[in-house]
Amino acid sequence: MSTSKKTVVADHLREALSRGAYKPGERLPGEEELAERFGVSRATARLGMRILQDEGVIAIQAGRGAFVADHRPIVHLATPVSGGTDSERFEDGYQPHLREAGYDQVEQRIKVSLDTMRPRVAKRLRWGGEEEGPHGGLVVIRSCDRFVEGGLWQSQITYFPFTIASNTPLMAPQHLEQGVASVLRDLGHREEWNWDIVGARMPSQDEADSFNLGPGIPLLVHERVVYDGDRPLRFTETVMPANRHQLLYSGGEAPEELLLMASDVNIFER
């Protein structure tokens, strides 16, 4: 099967990008130049560039041209590491990394709501529908949207069984300075262990608009369920654009400088 002309254009550009012929943020040749170089029409050159835009490797700006995508993700601390705290701790864990990366306007907006335990949440919290009093099937939901320079950067939602969070500080739509784990501990629930799942998916149109994502950019989804013994205490889901975040896990006796070392790593480097 012969390769289409638009694919030829895309393949040549992709190869040039992979060997570093163009630097992140650099403007690419225009449609007319590419059409002449590859002996195709401008329309075909444009289609070839759109293939790379859909892959998230270039950004096409109306009236300005096409530019190499400049992905500079910050570290999302998936687990506590020496020199830093879990990214679930906004002021101690997530916010400082953004400020160190040069972002000045960083804020978190919290909402709290009450809902029935939907099947997806019930599955994570291992609630099988058995009654635990009149509110056994309810969850308290803490939503934390994190904004950078006015735009949505990361969204985190934590679900607590109503029997745990009812009439506690967890239901207040305010920043918990001491952190969720400390509040739970004060309530007699100790976070003994957890499991995490990390995956990637393409955003819905609403999510793409909310995060201001261009074509070809997936979302990272980080799920965590925390237990006290065999009892689930909470289910936390963090959704974040893959071009802005990279997850850091550590094990063993990691050195104090690990956070600094990892902050200098960019998975998009070629």
CSV table of C-alpha atoms in Angstrom, one decimal:
chain,number,residue,atom,x,y,z
A,1,MET,CA,0.0,0.0,0.0
A,2,SER,CA,1.5,3.4,-1.0
A,3,THR,CA,2.0,6.0,1.7
A,4,SER,CA,-0.2,9.1,1.3
A,5,LYS,CA,1.6,12.4,0.5
A,6,LYS,CA,0.4,14.0,3.8
A,7,THR,CA,1.9,11.1,5.7
A,8,VAL,CA,5.2,11.5,3.9
A,9,VAL,CA,5.3,15.2,5.0
A,10,ALA,CA,4.4,14.2,8.6
A,11,ASP,CA,7.0,11.4,8.7
A,12,HIS,CA,9.8,13.7,7.5
A,13,LEU,CA,8.9,16.4,10.0
A,14,ARG,CA,8.6,13.8,12.8
A,15,GLU,CA,12.1,12.5,12.0
A,16,ALA,CA,13.5,16.0,12.0
A,17,LEU,CA,12.0,16.7,15.3
A,18,SER,CA,13.2,13.4,16.8
A,19,ARG,CA,16.9,14.2,15.9
A,20,GLY,CA,16.6,17.7,17.3
A,21,ALA,CA,16.6,19.7,14.0
A,22,TYR,CA,14.1,22.1,15.6
A,23,LYS,CA,14.2,23.2,19.2
A,24,PRO,CA,11.1,23.4,21.5
A,25,GLY,CA,9.2,26.5,20.8
A,26,GLU,CA,10.9,27.1,17.5
A,27,ARG,CA,8.8,28.0,14.4
A,28,LEU,CA,8.6,25.4,11.7
A,29,PRO,CA,8.8,26.0,8.0
A,30,GLY,CA,5.5,27.3,6.5
A,31,GLU,CA,3.1,25.4,4.3
A,32,GLU,CA,4.5,27.0,1.1
A,33,GLU,CA,8.1,26.0,2.0
A,34,LEU,CA,7.1,22.4,2.9
A,35,ALA,CA,5.0,22.1,-0.2
A,36,GLU,CA,7.9,23.1,-2.4
A,37,ARG,CA,10.3,20.8,-0.5
A,38,PHE,CA,8.2,17.7,-0.8
A,39,GLY,CA,6.6,18.4,-4.1
A,40,VAL,CA,3.0,18.5,-2.8
A,41,SER,CA,0.2,21.1,-2.6
A,42,ARG,CA,-0.1,23.5,0.3
A,43,ALA,CA,-3.2,21.8,1.3
A,44,THR,CA,-1.4,18.5,1.5
A,45,ALA,CA,1.5,20.1,3.5
A,46,ARG,CA,-1.2,21.5,5.9
A,47,LEU,CA,-2.7,18.1,6.4
A,48,GLY,CA,0.7,16.6,7.1
A,49,MET,CA,1.3,19.2,9.8
A,50,ARG,CA,-2.1,18.6,11.3
A,51,ILE,CA,-1.1,14.9,11.8
A,52,LEU,CA,1.7,16.1,14.1
A,53,GLN,CA,-0.6,18.6,15.8
A,54,ASP,CA,-3.0,15.7,16.6
A,55,GLU,CA,0.0,13.8,18.1
A,56,GLY,CA,0.7,16.8,20.3
A,57,VAL,CA,4.3,17.3,19.0
A,58,ILE,CA,3.6,20.7,17.3
A,59,ALA,CA,1.2,23.5,17.9
A,60,ILE,CA,-0.4,25.4,15.1
A,61,GLN,CA,-1.3,29.0,15.9
A,62,ALA,CA,-3.7,30.8,13.5
A,63,GLY,CA,-1.9,33.7,11.7
A,64,ARG,CA,1.5,32.8,13.2
A,65,GLY,CA,2.4,29.4,11.9
A,66,ALA,CA,3.4,26.0,13.5
A,67,PHE,CA,5.8,25.7,16.4
A,68,VAL,CA,7.5,22.8,18.1
A,69,ALA,CA,5.6,21.9,21.3
A,70,ASP,CA,7.5,23.1,24.3
A,71,HIS,CA,6.4,20.7,27.1
A,72,ARG,CA,7.9,21.5,30.5
A,73,PRO,CA,6.1,19.3,33.0
A,74,ILE,CA,6.4,19.9,36.7
A,75,VAL,CA,6.9,17.1,39.2
A,76,HIS,CA,3.8,15.6,40.8
A,77,LEU,CA,4.8,13.9,43.9
A,78,ALA,CA,2.8,10.6,43.8
A,79,THR,CA,4.4,9.6,47.1
A,80,PRO,CA,6.2,11.5,49.8
A,81,VAL,CA,10.0,11.8,49.1
A,82,SER,CA,12.9,13.2,51.0
A,83,GLY,CA,12.8,16.9,50.8
A,84,GLY,CA,9.2,17.2,49.9
A,85,THR,CA,5.7,16.1,50.8
A,86,ASP,CA,2.9,14.4,48.9
A,87,SER,CA,1.3,16.4,46.1
A,88,GLU,CA,-2.1,16.0,47.9
A,89,ARG,CA,-0.6,18.6,50.3
A,90,PHE,CA,-1.1,21.7,48.1
A,91,GLU,CA,0.9,24.3,50.1
A,92,ASP,CA,3.7,22.0,51.1
A,93,GLY,CA,3.9,19.7,48.1
A,94,TYR,CA,2.3,21.0,44.8
A,95,GLN,CA,2.4,24.7,45.0
A,96,PRO,CA,6.2,25.1,45.7
A,97,HIS,CA,7.1,23.2,42.6
A,98,LEU,CA,5.1,25.5,40.5
A,99,ARG,CA,6.6,28.6,42.1
A,100,GLU,CA,10.1,27.2,41.6
A,101,ALA,CA,9.2,26.6,37.9
A,102,GLY,CA,8.5,30.3,37.6
A,103,TYR,CA,4.7,30.4,38.0
A,104,ASP,CA,3.6,33.2,40.3
A,105,GLN,CA,-0.2,33.0,40.3
A,106,VAL,CA,-1.0,29.6,41.9
A,107,GLU,CA,-4.3,29.0,43.7
A,108,GLN,CA,-6.5,26.3,44.9
A,109,ARG,CA,-10.3,26.4,45.0
A,110,ILE,CA,-12.2,23.9,47.1
A,111,LYS,CA,-15.8,22.8,46.9
A,112,VAL,CA,-17.6,20.3,49.1
A,113,SER,CA,-20.8,18.4,48.2
A,114,LEU,CA,-22.8,15.4,49.2
A,115,ASP,CA,-23.9,12.6,46.8
A,116,THR,CA,-25.0,9.1,46.6
A,117,MET,CA,-22.2,6.6,46.2
A,118,ARG,CA,-22.1,6.0,42.4
A,119,PRO,CA,-21.0,2.5,41.2
A,120,ARG,CA,-17.5,3.7,40.2
A,121,VAL,CA,-16.9,5.2,43.6
A,122,ALA,CA,-18.5,2.3,45.5
A,123,LYS,CA,-16.2,-0.1,43.7
A,124,ARG,CA,-13.1,1.8,44.9
A,125,LEU,CA,-14.5,2.1,48.4
A,126,ARG,CA,-15.6,-1.5,48.4
A,127,TRP,CA,-19.2,-0.6,49.4
A,128,GLY,CA,-21.5,-3.4,48.4
A,129,GLY,CA,-24.8,-1.7,49.2
A,130,GLU,CA,-25.1,-3.1,52.7
A,131,GLU,CA,-26.7,-0.7,55.1
A,132,GLU,CA,-24.5,1.2,57.6
A,133,GLY,CA,-27.3,3.2,59.1
A,134,PRO,CA,-29.4,5.6,57.1
A,135,HIS,CA,-26.5,7.3,55.4
A,136,GLY,CA,-24.5,4.2,54.4
A,137,GLY,CA,-24.7,4.9,50.7
A,138,LEU,CA,-23.6,8.6,50.8
A,139,VAL,CA,-20.2,10.1,50.1
A,140,VAL,CA,-18.7,13.5,51.0
A,141,ILE,CA,-16.9,14.9,48.0
A,142,ARG,CA,-14.0,17.4,48.3
A,143,SER,CA,-13.1,18.9,44.9
A,144,CYS,CA,-9.9,20.8,44.6
A,145,ASP,CA,-9.3,22.7,41.4
A,146,ARG,CA,-5.8,24.1,41.0
A,147,PHE,CA,-5.2,27.1,38.8
A,148,VAL,CA,-2.0,28.5,37.4
A,149,GLU,CA,-1.9,32.0,35.9
A,150,GLY,CA,-5.7,31.9,35.9
A,151,GLY,CA,-6.0,28.6,34.0
A,152,LEU,CA,-7.0,25.2,35.3
A,153,TRP,CA,-3.9,23.1,35.8
A,154,GLN,CA,-4.9,20.1,37.9
A,155,SER,CA,-8.2,18.8,39.3
A,156,GLN,CA,-8.3,16.6,42.4
A,157,ILE,CA,-11.5,15.0,43.9
A,158,THR,CA,-11.6,13.0,47.1
A,159,TYR,CA,-14.5,10.8,48.1
A,160,PHE,CA,-15.1,10.0,51.8
A,161,PRO,CA,-17.8,7.6,53.2
A,162,PHE,CA,-20.4,9.8,54.9
A,163,THR,CA,-20.0,7.7,58.0
A,164,ILE,CA,-16.4,8.9,58.3
A,165,ALA,CA,-16.6,12.6,57.1
A,166,SER,CA,-20.0,13.6,58.5
A,167,ASN,CA,-19.9,16.7,60.8
A,168,THR,CA,-16.1,16.9,60.6
A,169,PRO,CA,-13.6,19.5,59.2
A,170,LEU,CA,-13.6,17.3,56.0
A,171,MET,CA,-17.0,18.9,55.1
A,172,ALA,CA,-15.7,22.5,55.4
A,173,PRO,CA,-14.9,24.0,51.9
A,174,GLN,CA,-11.7,25.4,53.3
A,175,HIS,CA,-8.0,24.5,53.0
A,176,LEU,CA,-7.0,21.9,55.6
A,177,GLU,CA,-3.7,23.3,56.8
A,178,GLN,CA,-2.8,20.1,58.7
A,179,GLY,CA,-3.7,17.9,55.7
A,180,VAL,CA,-6.4,15.2,55.3
A,181,ALA,CA,-4.3,12.4,56.9
A,182,SER,CA,-4.0,14.5,60.1
A,183,VAL,CA,-7.7,15.2,60.2
A,184,LEU,CA,-8.5,11.6,59.8
A,185,ARG,CA,-6.0,10.7,62.5
A,186,ASP,CA,-7.7,13.1,64.9
A,187,LEU,CA,-11.0,11.4,64.1
A,188,GLY,CA,-9.5,8.0,65.0
A,189,HIS,CA,-8.7,6.8,61.5
A,190,ARG,CA,-5.1,6.0,60.7
A,191,GLU,CA,-3.9,5.9,57.1
A,192,GLU,CA,-2.0,2.6,57.2
A,193,TRP,CA,-1.6,1.8,53.5
A,194,ASN,CA,-2.8,2.6,50.0
A,195,TRP,CA,-2.8,1.5,46.5
A,196,ASP,CA,-2.4,3.7,43.4
A,197,ILE,CA,-3.3,3.3,39.7
A,198,VAL,CA,-2.1,5.6,37.0
A,199,GLY,CA,-3.4,5.7,33.5
A,200,ALA,CA,-3.9,8.0,30.6
A,201,ARG,CA,-6.9,8.8,28.5
A,202,MET,CA,-7.9,11.4,25.9
A,203,PRO,CA,-10.0,14.3,27.4
A,204,SER,CA,-13.7,14.9,26.7
A,205,GLN,CA,-14.4,18.2,24.9
A,206,ASP,CA,-15.5,19.8,28.2
A,207,GLU,CA,-12.2,18.7,29.8
A,208,ALA,CA,-10.1,19.9,26.8
A,209,ASP,CA,-11.9,23.3,27.1
A,210,SER,CA,-11.5,23.5,30.9
A,211,PHE,CA,-7.8,22.7,30.7
A,212,ASN,CA,-7.3,24.7,27.5
A,213,LEU,CA,-5.7,21.7,25.8
A,214,GLY,CA,-4.6,21.5,22.2
A,215,PRO,CA,-5.1,18.4,20.0
A,216,GLY,CA,-3.2,15.3,20.9
A,217,ILE,CA,-2.7,16.0,24.6
A,218,PRO,CA,-4.0,13.2,26.9
A,219,LEU,CA,-4.8,13.4,30.5
A,220,LEU,CA,-3.0,11.6,33.3
A,221,VAL,CA,-5.3,10.0,35.8
A,222,HIS,CA,-3.9,9.1,39.2
A,223,GLU,CA,-6.2,7.1,41.5
A,224,ARG,CA,-5.5,6.4,45.2
A,225,VAL,CA,-7.5,4.4,47.7
A,226,VAL,CA,-6.3,4.7,51.4
A,227,TYR,CA,-7.1,2.2,54.1
A,228,ASP,CA,-7.1,1.8,57.8
A,229,GLY,CA,-6.6,-1.9,58.2
A,230,ASP,CA,-9.2,-3.4,55.8
A,231,ARG,CA,-11.4,-0.4,55.8
A,232,PRO,CA,-11.2,2.1,52.9
A,233,LEU,CA,-11.0,5.7,54.3
A,234,ARG,CA,-11.0,7.7,51.0
A,235,PHE,CA,-10.7,7.5,47.3
A,236,THR,CA,-8.7,10.3,45.6
A,237,GLU,CA,-8.6,10.9,41.9
A,238,THR,CA,-6.2,13.5,40.4
A,239,VAL,CA,-6.6,14.5,36.7
A,240,MET,CA,-3.9,16.5,35.0
A,241,PRO,CA,-2.7,17.2,31.5
A,242,ALA,CA,0.2,14.9,30.5
A,243,ASN,CA,2.2,17.7,28.9
A,244,ARG,CA,2.3,19.6,32.3
A,245,HIS,CA,3.0,16.8,34.7
A,246,GLN,CA,5.2,13.9,35.4
A,247,LEU,CA,4.7,11.6,38.4
A,248,LEU,CA,7.5,10.9,40.8
A,249,TYR,CA,7.6,7.7,42.9
A,250,SER,CA,10.5,6.7,45.1
A,251,GLY,CA,11.4,3.6,47.1
A,252,GLY,CA,14.0,2.7,49.7
A,253,GLU,CA,16.3,5.2,51.3
A,254,ALA,CA,16.2,7.9,48.7
A,255,PRO,CA,18.7,10.7,49.2
A,256,GLU,CA,17.6,14.2,50.2
A,257,GLU,CA,18.6,15.6,46.8
A,258,LEU,CA,16.2,13.3,44.9
A,259,LEU,CA,13.5,16.0,44.5
A,260,LEU,CA,16.1,18.4,43.0
A,261,MET,CA,17.4,15.6,40.7
A,262,ALA,CA,13.9,14.7,39.5
A,263,SER,CA,12.9,18.3,39.0
A,264,ASP,CA,15.6,18.6,36.3
A,265,VAL,CA,14.3,15.6,34.4
A,266,ASN,CA,11.9,16.1,31.4
A,267,ILE,CA,10.4,13.0,29.8
A,268,PHE,CA,9.8,15.0,26.6
A,269,GLU,CA,13.5,15.5,26.1
A,270,ARG,CA,14.9,13.9,22.9
